Amino acid sequence: MGENKNVIDSKVPVVLPIIPLRNEVLFPNQFLPITVARDKSLKLIEDLGDEKTIAILTQKDSTVENPSYGDLYSIGTVAKIMRTIDMPDGGKTILIQGQNRVRLITYIQDNPFFKAMFEPIHDEPKSNEQIDAFVANIRKLFKRTVDLSSDITYEQLVMVSNIKEAGMLADMVVAFSNLAIEEKQDVLNTLDVEARLEKANILINKRLQTLELGEKIQSDIQSKMNKMQREMYLREQLKTIQKELGEDSEGADVKEIREKIQKAKMPDETREVAEKELNRLSQMHPSSAEYTVARTYLDWLIDLPWSNSTTDNLEVNEVQRQLNDDHYNLEKVKKRILEYIAVLKLKDDMKSPILCFVGPPGVGKTSLGRSIANSLGRKFVRMSLGGIRDEAEIRGHRRTYIGALPGRIIQGIKKAGSNNPVFMLDEIDKLGYDFRGDPSSALLEVLDPEQNYSFSDHYLEVPFDLSKVMFIATANMDEPIPPALKDRMEIIDIPSYVEEDKLHIARKFLMPKQLMEHGMTDDNIEITDDALRLVINSYTREAGVRNLERQIAGIMRGVATEVAKGEKEKKVIHEKDVSNYLGAIKHFSETAERIGETGIAVGLAWTPVGGDILFIEATKMPGKGNLTLTGKLGDVMKESASAALSFIRSKAHDYELEEDFHKKYDIHVHVPAGAIPKDGPSAGITLFVALLSLFSGKKVRSDVAMTGEITLRGSVLPVGGIKEKVLAAHRTGIKTVFLPDKNKKDIDEIPKQIVDDMNFHFVKRMNDLVDKVFENKKQAQ
């Protein structure tokens, strides 16, 4: 590499190492300190030796940590390293001076640092009246900019004043000004001196206008503040004079608010706070920020329904009729509401219950809350808690914060306009928490009948009585609800619907609703029971009825299209017609097909959206007795599989198996739907049956399913979710179910028509299964 003198003066292409520069553009003749921390740039400085000439190219995107060829501009500046300083962190700081522009021709290398061939560019001497005018104007603009900006020093102004060359003047003025990187690079790219001066004039003029506008804004603000202080002083004097003369100094706004406070029927404690705040308000200037804050606070106090209540409908028979008209079945919930009304009729100051409806999606939890409000004659407020992570959403923000408001509980009460609405807290099991607080902890006071008579919102800072509010929470599952919160609520389980329930709901509620929404009547369409049963069983597989409603809407749209085309006759949808509107069947019973060989058994599982069946597959291959478990199983389920295998080994003689059968084979147990996590002890007997089927060569009956926890001593322990599991078995066509003996009591919760249609076997010991779950024919191993 030659001496930098040759680089400056020569027009011959030269090869130079490159340091990419972020957030800055280096101009010729500019001194610039830069910090070097990248490995490539540090390697370059170490390899330079006595040669101090480099090329500086600016990055197009400053966020790129390791730029490539395409990330750098092609016009840059040759620089001479004047000084190098080692930093404590291993980096270096170098002081460089720009020499002249260069244009990138081609890259030569990128490791260990960038190196490229450049063409030196020199300003052509040029002088005319236009250039002279640009030079004079830019000097004047720059001097004015220096007066208004703190970014440019007096020394830089002196330097610019002493520059004689027009091109260098444009470069230095732009280099010293606080401009965008793209604007500076645009000036560096401009090789014609006259064009460069014109761009520099435009950029400095724009910068000067921004500075002048900022100065004007600051001056206006200062003037307004002085005026406000003067007016405040004069008003204070005026109030003193009026007080001496015995005149009334209250404004119209203050009088109006005082009258509203008297009419609001607030508790004594709250009224004292409101009047104290009103007295503060009367001393403030209406244009002050504090005035607006105080006025908003008083408006909230006035608008809240401190003593406004709706009259409850206490006619038990009428409420029962209303609930039955709105919802099918759900007898447990309706019974609880009727009990509350009966007691309220006998004791009118009874505290409202705090209920929590727990059930799968689509079973009508939210709509049931609205129905309860309508039957009682109360206002209805719904608040979705899903995803709420900030405690202030419940309790509100303190008034010290700008834009503070009460929490959503108080906002809901104000919206209802009464102090005894039905307040639904939807999706309470999906509350979150983070550094802003725990909303579930804030709800403890709201949902505690012993405390919520004096609920204190952070914004109001006065107690509000929530004891008359009927709070109804909803959840898909109760496990995520914190124990302290769950303890304050009365949990009511809302089960999934069976086929007959869905058929009645479709006839009584969904069909009329969809007819109305699609602009049709019973004269246009009729769907037979067989067709509805097909939709329920083969096009939906859910605990609720949301998808069922969508499928009915799909049939309605198809018929509506035919009616719109001119079809006059009533359309009767039979079972064979459903596929014309909804396409091919989406769900079908695959139990018999899946259980086609040994080592496969059907279990029953509980999920947040209802019950489901679970296939467990086991296979063996020559090996050394290793057990592999797949299907995203949890620790409890893995332990159940180990327990099942250990029990079979301990009873090998009883099951006519070789004593060392496990030593000859590696065993693989898999539970399909491998992307879905599975856990719990209830698959214990299913794992046992699948493994025993594998080793005994007996195929499991295709019409049975089972659930139950197992022990190493062969006992079958009770499990939960029996109702949902049995309904899932019935939904998939399984008629025989094996359950733990101690779960016999749970059969009472299952609808009678389902119980009558199925066979239940209750087992105490694992051996009780062996004679009943296998087919008689033994398959060859």
Short mmCIF file of C-alpha atoms in Angstrom, two decimals, residues 379-745:
data_model
loop_
_atom_site.label_atom_id
_atom_site.label_comp_id
_atom_site.label_asym_id
_atom_site.label_seq_id
_atom_site.Cartn_x
_atom_site.Cartn_y
_atom_site.Cartn_z
CA LYS A 379 -78.81 -4.67 34.60
CA PHE A 380 -76.10 -6.89 33.06
CA VAL A 381 -72.39 -6.03 32.89
CA ARG A 382 -69.76 -8.27 31.32
CA MET A 383 -66.01 -7.92 31.89
CA SER A 384 -63.56 -10.19 30.08
CA LEU A 385 -60.60 -11.11 32.28
CA GLY A 386 -58.73 -13.09 29.61
CA GLY A 387 -55.17 -11.82 29.29
CA ILE A 388 -55.47 -9.10 31.96
CA ARG A 389 -52.08 -8.74 33.68
CA ASP A 390 -52.29 -5.34 35.34
CA GLU A 391 -53.76 -4.96 38.83
CA ALA A 392 -54.82 -1.42 37.88
CA GLU A 393 -57.37 -2.92 35.45
CA ILE A 394 -59.29 -4.06 38.56
CA ARG A 395 -58.47 -1.39 41.14
CA GLY A 396 -57.78 1.60 38.86
CA HIS A 397 -54.84 3.99 38.72
CA ARG A 398 -54.02 6.54 41.38
CA ARG A 399 -54.85 10.11 40.44
CA THR A 400 -51.18 11.11 40.46
CA TYR A 401 -50.87 9.50 36.99
CA ILE A 402 -51.81 11.45 33.86
CA GLY A 403 -54.99 10.08 32.32
CA ALA A 404 -55.83 7.99 35.41
CA LEU A 405 -59.23 6.27 35.52
CA PRO A 406 -61.08 3.94 37.92
CA GLY A 407 -60.72 0.19 37.46
CA ARG A 408 -63.05 -1.79 35.25
CA ILE A 409 -65.19 -2.90 38.21
CA ILE A 410 -66.18 0.70 39.02
CA GLN A 411 -66.46 1.52 35.29
CA GLY A 412 -68.90 -1.39 34.89
CA ILE A 413 -70.99 -0.24 37.85
CA LYS A 414 -71.20 3.27 36.37
CA LYS A 415 -72.16 1.86 32.97
CA ALA A 416 -74.92 -0.23 34.55
CA GLY A 417 -76.37 2.78 36.37
CA SER A 418 -77.39 0.67 39.37
CA ASN A 419 -75.57 -0.70 42.40
CA ASN A 420 -77.04 -4.22 42.09
CA PRO A 421 -76.33 -5.45 38.54
CA VAL A 422 -75.42 -8.97 37.50
CA PHE A 423 -71.67 -8.57 36.92
CA MET A 424 -70.10 -11.31 34.79
CA LEU A 425 -66.33 -11.89 35.15
CA ASP A 426 -65.68 -13.87 31.98
CA GLU A 427 -62.69 -16.25 31.58
CA ILE A 428 -61.47 -15.90 35.17
CA ASP A 429 -59.19 -18.91 34.66
CA LYS A 430 -57.16 -16.97 32.07
CA LEU A 431 -55.96 -14.17 34.34
CA GLY A 432 -52.22 -13.47 34.09
CA TYR A 433 -49.76 -11.51 36.19
CA ASP A 434 -46.44 -9.74 35.65
CA PHE A 435 -44.35 -6.90 37.13
CA ARG A 436 -47.44 -4.62 37.15
CA GLY A 437 -49.16 -6.73 39.78
CA ASP A 438 -51.44 -9.71 40.18
CA PRO A 439 -55.07 -9.03 39.14
CA SER A 440 -56.28 -12.21 40.86
CA SER A 441 -55.14 -10.80 44.21
CA ALA A 442 -57.08 -7.59 43.53
CA LEU A 443 -60.19 -9.70 42.87
CA LEU A 444 -59.99 -11.23 46.36
CA GLU A 445 -61.59 -8.15 47.90
CA VAL A 446 -64.13 -7.84 45.08
CA LEU A 447 -65.37 -11.42 45.48
CA ASP A 448 -65.36 -11.63 49.28
CA PRO A 449 -68.84 -10.93 50.74
CA GLU A 450 -67.22 -10.03 54.07
CA GLN A 451 -65.09 -7.27 52.47
CA ASN A 452 -66.68 -6.02 49.26
CA TYR A 453 -69.21 -3.81 51.08
CA SER A 454 -66.34 -1.29 51.31
CA PHE A 455 -64.38 -1.87 48.08
CA SER A 456 -61.77 0.86 47.61
CA ASP A 457 -60.72 1.80 44.10
CA HIS A 458 -57.28 3.45 43.82
CA TYR A 459 -58.75 6.28 41.76
CA LEU A 460 -61.81 7.03 43.92
CA GLU A 461 -60.08 6.43 47.29
CA VAL A 462 -63.53 6.18 48.92
CA PRO A 463 -65.35 2.90 49.70
CA PHE A 464 -68.06 1.63 47.34
CA ASP A 465 -70.56 -1.06 48.39
CA LEU A 466 -70.38 -4.09 46.06
CA SER A 467 -72.31 -6.42 48.37
CA LYS A 468 -75.52 -5.98 46.35
CA VAL A 469 -73.83 -6.95 43.09
CA MET A 470 -74.34 -10.53 41.89
CA PHE A 471 -70.93 -11.59 40.61
CA ILE A 472 -70.86 -14.54 38.23
CA ALA A 473 -67.48 -15.78 37.04
CA THR A 474 -66.94 -18.20 34.17
CA ALA A 475 -64.07 -20.59 33.49
CA ASN A 476 -63.28 -23.54 31.26
CA MET A 477 -61.42 -25.28 34.08
CA ASP A 478 -60.96 -24.49 37.75
CA GLU A 479 -57.35 -25.68 38.20
CA PRO A 480 -55.71 -22.38 37.05
CA ILE A 481 -57.86 -20.31 39.44
CA PRO A 482 -55.78 -19.43 42.54
CA PRO A 483 -57.00 -21.35 45.62
CA ALA A 484 -57.74 -18.19 47.64
CA LEU A 485 -59.92 -16.86 44.81
CA LYS A 486 -61.63 -20.20 44.24
CA ASP A 487 -62.45 -20.39 47.97
CA ARG A 488 -64.52 -17.18 47.69
CA MET A 489 -66.74 -18.51 44.91
CA GLU A 490 -69.41 -21.17 44.71
CA ILE A 491 -68.29 -23.48 41.91
CA ILE A 492 -71.09 -24.82 39.69
CA ASP A 493 -70.05 -27.32 37.03
CA ILE A 494 -71.81 -26.98 33.69
CA PRO A 495 -71.38 -30.31 31.86
CA SER A 496 -71.01 -30.89 28.16
CA TYR A 497 -74.19 -31.60 26.18
CA VAL A 498 -75.22 -35.05 25.00
CA GLU A 499 -76.82 -35.75 21.63
CA GLU A 500 -80.40 -35.36 22.87
CA ASP A 501 -79.53 -32.06 24.55
CA LYS A 502 -78.00 -30.74 21.34
CA LEU A 503 -81.03 -31.87 19.34
CA HIS A 504 -83.41 -29.97 21.65
CA ILE A 505 -81.15 -26.88 21.68
CA ALA A 506 -80.93 -26.92 17.88
CA ARG A 507 -84.72 -27.17 17.56
CA LYS A 508 -85.65 -24.64 20.24
CA PHE A 509 -82.86 -22.05 20.01
CA LEU A 510 -80.41 -22.42 17.14
CA MET A 511 -82.83 -23.03 14.28
CA PRO A 512 -85.13 -20.05 15.05
CA LYS A 513 -82.10 -17.80 15.52
CA GLN A 514 -80.50 -18.81 12.22
CA LEU A 515 -83.80 -18.55 10.35
CA MET A 516 -84.12 -14.96 11.53
CA GLU A 517 -80.50 -14.11 10.72
CA HIS A 518 -80.83 -15.51 7.18
CA GLY A 519 -84.14 -13.83 6.45
CA MET A 520 -86.15 -17.07 6.16
CA THR A 521 -89.09 -18.72 7.89
CA ASP A 522 -90.34 -22.25 8.55
CA ASP A 523 -92.06 -22.03 5.15
CA ASN A 524 -88.65 -22.05 3.43
CA ILE A 525 -86.78 -24.84 5.17
CA GLU A 526 -87.21 -27.85 7.45
CA ILE A 527 -84.37 -29.99 8.83
CA THR A 528 -85.34 -33.49 9.96
CA ASP A 529 -84.19 -35.01 13.25
CA ASP A 530 -82.09 -37.61 11.41
CA ALA A 531 -80.31 -34.84 9.50
CA LEU A 532 -79.62 -32.92 12.73
CA ARG A 533 -78.29 -36.06 14.41
CA LEU A 534 -75.94 -36.59 11.47
CA VAL A 535 -74.69 -33.01 11.78
CA ILE A 536 -74.22 -33.43 15.54
CA ASN A 537 -72.32 -36.72 15.31
CA SER A 538 -70.47 -36.50 12.01
CA TYR A 539 -69.82 -32.80 11.39
CA THR A 540 -69.12 -31.62 14.95
CA ARG A 541 -67.30 -33.15 17.86
CA GLU A 542 -67.57 -30.72 20.75
CA ALA A 543 -68.89 -30.33 24.28
CA GLY A 544 -70.96 -27.23 23.44
CA VAL A 545 -73.01 -26.13 20.46
CA ARG A 546 -70.96 -23.38 18.78
CA ASN A 547 -69.82 -25.53 15.85
CA LEU A 548 -73.29 -27.02 15.60
CA GLU A 549 -74.68 -23.52 15.13
CA ARG A 550 -72.10 -22.84 12.43
CA GLN A 551 -73.03 -26.01 10.56
CA ILE A 552 -76.75 -25.16 10.76
CA ALA A 553 -75.88 -21.68 9.46
CA GLY A 554 -74.05 -23.37 6.56
CA ILE A 555 -77.20 -25.30 5.62
CA MET A 556 -79.25 -22.09 5.94
CA ARG A 557 -76.91 -20.22 3.59
CA GLY A 558 -77.21 -22.96 1.01
CA VAL A 559 -81.01 -22.92 1.13
CA ALA A 560 -81.03 -19.08 1.16
CA THR A 561 -79.03 -19.17 -2.09
CA GLU A 562 -81.66 -21.44 -3.68
CA VAL A 563 -84.50 -19.20 -2.44
CA ALA A 564 -82.74 -16.14 -3.83
CA LYS A 565 -82.50 -17.88 -7.21
CA GLY A 566 -86.26 -18.29 -7.30
CA GLU A 567 -86.93 -21.61 -5.54
CA LYS A 568 -90.53 -21.50 -4.29
CA GLU A 569 -91.04 -24.90 -2.68
CA LYS A 570 -90.21 -25.61 0.95
CA LYS A 571 -86.83 -27.33 1.25
CA VAL A 572 -86.81 -30.40 3.51
CA ILE A 573 -83.29 -31.43 4.51
CA HIS A 574 -83.00 -35.20 5.01
CA GLU A 575 -79.98 -37.12 6.22
CA LYS A 576 -78.84 -37.83 2.64
CA ASP A 577 -79.02 -34.10 1.75
CA VAL A 578 -76.63 -32.82 4.44
CA SER A 579 -73.46 -33.52 2.45
CA ASN A 580 -74.76 -31.33 -0.40
CA TYR A 581 -74.50 -28.31 1.91
CA LEU A 582 -71.71 -29.21 4.36
CA GLY A 583 -69.48 -31.41 2.22
CA ALA A 584 -68.02 -34.75 3.22
CA ILE A 585 -68.40 -36.11 6.75
CA LYS A 586 -65.64 -34.74 9.01
CA HIS A 587 -65.83 -37.11 11.99
CA PHE A 588 -66.56 -40.80 12.12
CA SER A 589 -66.04 -43.57 14.63
CA GLU A 590 -62.59 -45.00 14.06
CA THR A 591 -62.48 -47.24 17.13
CA ALA A 592 -63.07 -50.50 15.34
CA GLU A 593 -60.62 -49.65 12.58
CA ARG A 594 -57.89 -48.53 14.99
CA ILE A 595 -58.12 -51.64 17.18
CA GLY A 596 -57.22 -54.14 14.52
CA GLU A 597 -54.34 -55.93 16.22
CA THR A 598 -52.84 -56.71 19.59
CA GLY A 599 -51.25 -54.05 21.77
CA ILE A 600 -53.93 -51.39 21.24
CA ALA A 601 -56.51 -50.25 23.81
CA VAL A 602 -58.91 -47.31 24.11
CA GLY A 603 -58.76 -45.06 27.16
CA LEU A 604 -60.88 -42.13 28.26
CA ALA A 605 -59.46 -38.67 28.94
CA TRP A 606 -60.72 -35.40 30.37
CA THR A 607 -59.83 -32.12 28.63
CA PRO A 608 -60.84 -28.50 29.28
CA VAL A 609 -63.27 -28.73 26.36
CA GLY A 610 -64.94 -31.98 27.48
CA GLY A 611 -64.08 -35.67 27.39
CA ASP A 612 -62.21 -37.51 24.65
CA ILE A 613 -61.07 -41.03 23.78
CA LEU A 614 -57.39 -41.93 23.85
CA PHE A 615 -55.75 -44.67 21.79
CA ILE A 616 -52.75 -46.35 23.42
CA GLU A 617 -50.52 -48.40 21.17
CA ALA A 618 -47.76 -50.81 22.27
CA THR A 619 -45.33 -52.78 20.15
CA LYS A 620 -42.25 -54.89 20.77
CA MET A 621 -39.05 -55.70 18.93
CA PRO A 622 -36.03 -57.86 19.75
CA GLY A 623 -33.93 -56.16 22.39
CA LYS A 624 -32.88 -56.08 26.02
CA GLY A 625 -36.01 -55.00 27.89
CA ASN A 626 -35.89 -51.23 27.35
CA LEU A 627 -39.17 -49.28 27.67
CA THR A 628 -39.71 -46.29 25.36
CA LEU A 629 -42.64 -43.91 25.86
CA THR A 630 -43.64 -41.33 23.22
CA GLY A 631 -46.57 -39.03 22.49
CA LYS A 632 -45.57 -36.04 24.66
CA LEU A 633 -46.48 -37.83 27.90
CA GLY A 634 -46.16 -36.24 31.32
CA ASP A 635 -44.24 -37.75 34.24
CA VAL A 636 -47.34 -39.22 35.90
CA MET A 637 -48.40 -41.04 32.74
CA LYS A 638 -44.87 -42.40 32.22
CA GLU A 639 -44.87 -43.71 35.78
CA SER A 640 -48.24 -45.40 35.15
CA ALA A 641 -46.72 -47.24 32.16
CA SER A 642 -43.79 -48.42 34.29
CA ALA A 643 -46.18 -49.55 37.02
CA ALA A 644 -48.30 -51.49 34.49
CA LEU A 645 -45.24 -53.27 33.06
CA SER A 646 -43.92 -54.10 36.54
CA PHE A 647 -47.30 -55.59 37.53
CA ILE A 648 -47.41 -57.77 34.40
CA ARG A 649 -43.85 -58.99 35.08
CA SER A 650 -44.80 -59.86 38.67
CA LYS A 651 -47.83 -61.85 37.44
CA ALA A 652 -46.21 -63.40 34.35
CA HIS A 653 -47.08 -66.93 35.50
CA ASP A 654 -50.76 -66.05 36.04
CA TYR A 655 -50.99 -64.60 32.52
CA GLU A 656 -49.22 -67.63 30.97
CA LEU A 657 -46.19 -65.57 29.97
CA GLU A 658 -42.54 -66.60 30.09
CA GLU A 659 -40.80 -65.42 33.25
CA ASP A 660 -38.13 -63.54 31.27
CA PHE A 661 -40.41 -62.29 28.49
CA HIS A 662 -39.35 -58.70 29.07
CA LYS A 663 -35.64 -59.46 28.61
CA LYS A 664 -36.05 -60.57 24.99
CA TYR A 665 -37.80 -57.48 23.72
CA ASP A 666 -37.61 -53.70 23.72
CA ILE A 667 -41.08 -52.21 24.30
CA HIS A 668 -42.40 -49.01 22.71
CA VAL A 669 -45.61 -47.41 23.99
CA HIS A 670 -47.04 -44.54 21.93
CA VAL A 671 -50.11 -42.36 22.43
CA PRO A 672 -51.14 -40.77 19.08
CA ALA A 673 -51.72 -37.02 18.61
CA GLY A 674 -48.09 -36.62 19.58
CA ALA A 675 -48.16 -32.81 19.50
CA ILE A 676 -50.72 -32.63 22.34
CA PRO A 677 -49.37 -32.93 25.93
CA LYS A 678 -50.93 -35.73 27.96
CA ASP A 679 -50.64 -36.53 31.64
CA GLY A 680 -52.48 -37.90 34.63
CA PRO A 681 -52.93 -41.31 36.27
CA SER A 682 -56.30 -42.22 34.72
CA ALA A 683 -54.72 -44.03 31.74
CA GLY A 684 -53.19 -46.64 34.08
CA ILE A 685 -55.58 -49.52 33.33
CA THR A 686 -55.51 -48.71 29.59
CA LEU A 687 -51.71 -48.96 29.57
CA PHE A 688 -51.97 -52.24 31.50
CA VAL A 689 -54.48 -53.71 29.01
CA ALA A 690 -52.45 -52.56 25.97
CA LEU A 691 -49.23 -54.12 27.31
CA LEU A 692 -50.96 -57.34 28.37
CA SER A 693 -52.57 -57.56 24.93
CA LEU A 694 -49.15 -57.15 23.32
CA PHE A 695 -47.49 -59.97 25.26
CA SER A 696 -50.46 -62.36 25.48
CA GLY A 697 -51.38 -62.07 21.81
CA LYS A 698 -55.04 -61.35 22.65
CA LYS A 699 -56.76 -58.51 20.81
CA VAL A 700 -58.77 -55.97 22.88
CA ARG A 701 -62.47 -55.71 22.05
CA SER A 702 -63.20 -52.77 19.76
CA ASP A 703 -66.38 -51.75 21.64
CA VAL A 704 -64.81 -51.09 25.07
CA ALA A 705 -63.05 -48.16 26.69
CA MET A 706 -61.67 -47.76 30.18
CA THR A 707 -60.23 -45.35 32.73
CA GLY A 708 -58.68 -45.76 36.16
CA GLU A 709 -55.49 -45.38 38.15
CA ILE A 710 -53.47 -48.50 38.99
CA THR A 711 -51.13 -49.55 41.78
CA LEU A 712 -48.29 -52.07 41.89
CA ARG A 713 -50.48 -54.35 44.02
CA GLY A 714 -53.13 -54.53 41.31
CA SER A 715 -55.75 -52.16 42.76
CA VAL A 716 -57.78 -49.80 40.56
CA LEU A 717 -58.21 -46.36 42.13
CA PRO A 718 -60.92 -43.77 41.36
CA VAL A 719 -60.35 -40.88 38.95
CA GLY A 720 -62.17 -37.65 38.06
CA GLY A 721 -64.12 -36.39 35.05
CA ILE A 722 -66.25 -39.53 34.78
CA LYS A 723 -69.24 -37.78 33.25
CA GLU A 724 -67.24 -36.10 30.48
CA LYS A 725 -65.35 -39.32 29.75
CA VAL A 726 -68.51 -41.43 29.50
CA LEU A 727 -70.15 -38.85 27.22
CA ALA A 728 -67.06 -38.92 24.99
CA ALA A 729 -67.27 -42.74 24.77
CA HIS A 730 -70.96 -42.57 23.87
CA ARG A 731 -70.29 -39.83 21.31
CA THR A 732 -67.79 -42.09 19.50
CA GLY A 733 -70.06 -45.16 19.52
CA ILE A 734 -68.45 -47.09 22.39
CA LYS A 735 -71.13 -48.86 24.44
CA THR A 736 -69.09 -50.66 27.13
CA VAL A 737 -66.99 -48.78 29.68
CA PHE A 738 -64.81 -50.10 32.52
CA LEU A 739 -64.62 -47.78 35.53
CA PRO A 740 -63.10 -47.97 39.02
CA ASP A 741 -65.52 -49.40 41.57
CA LYS A 742 -65.34 -46.26 43.71
CA ASN A 743 -66.57 -44.15 40.78
CA LYS A 744 -69.96 -45.91 40.85
CA LYS A 745 -71.45 -42.83 42.55
#
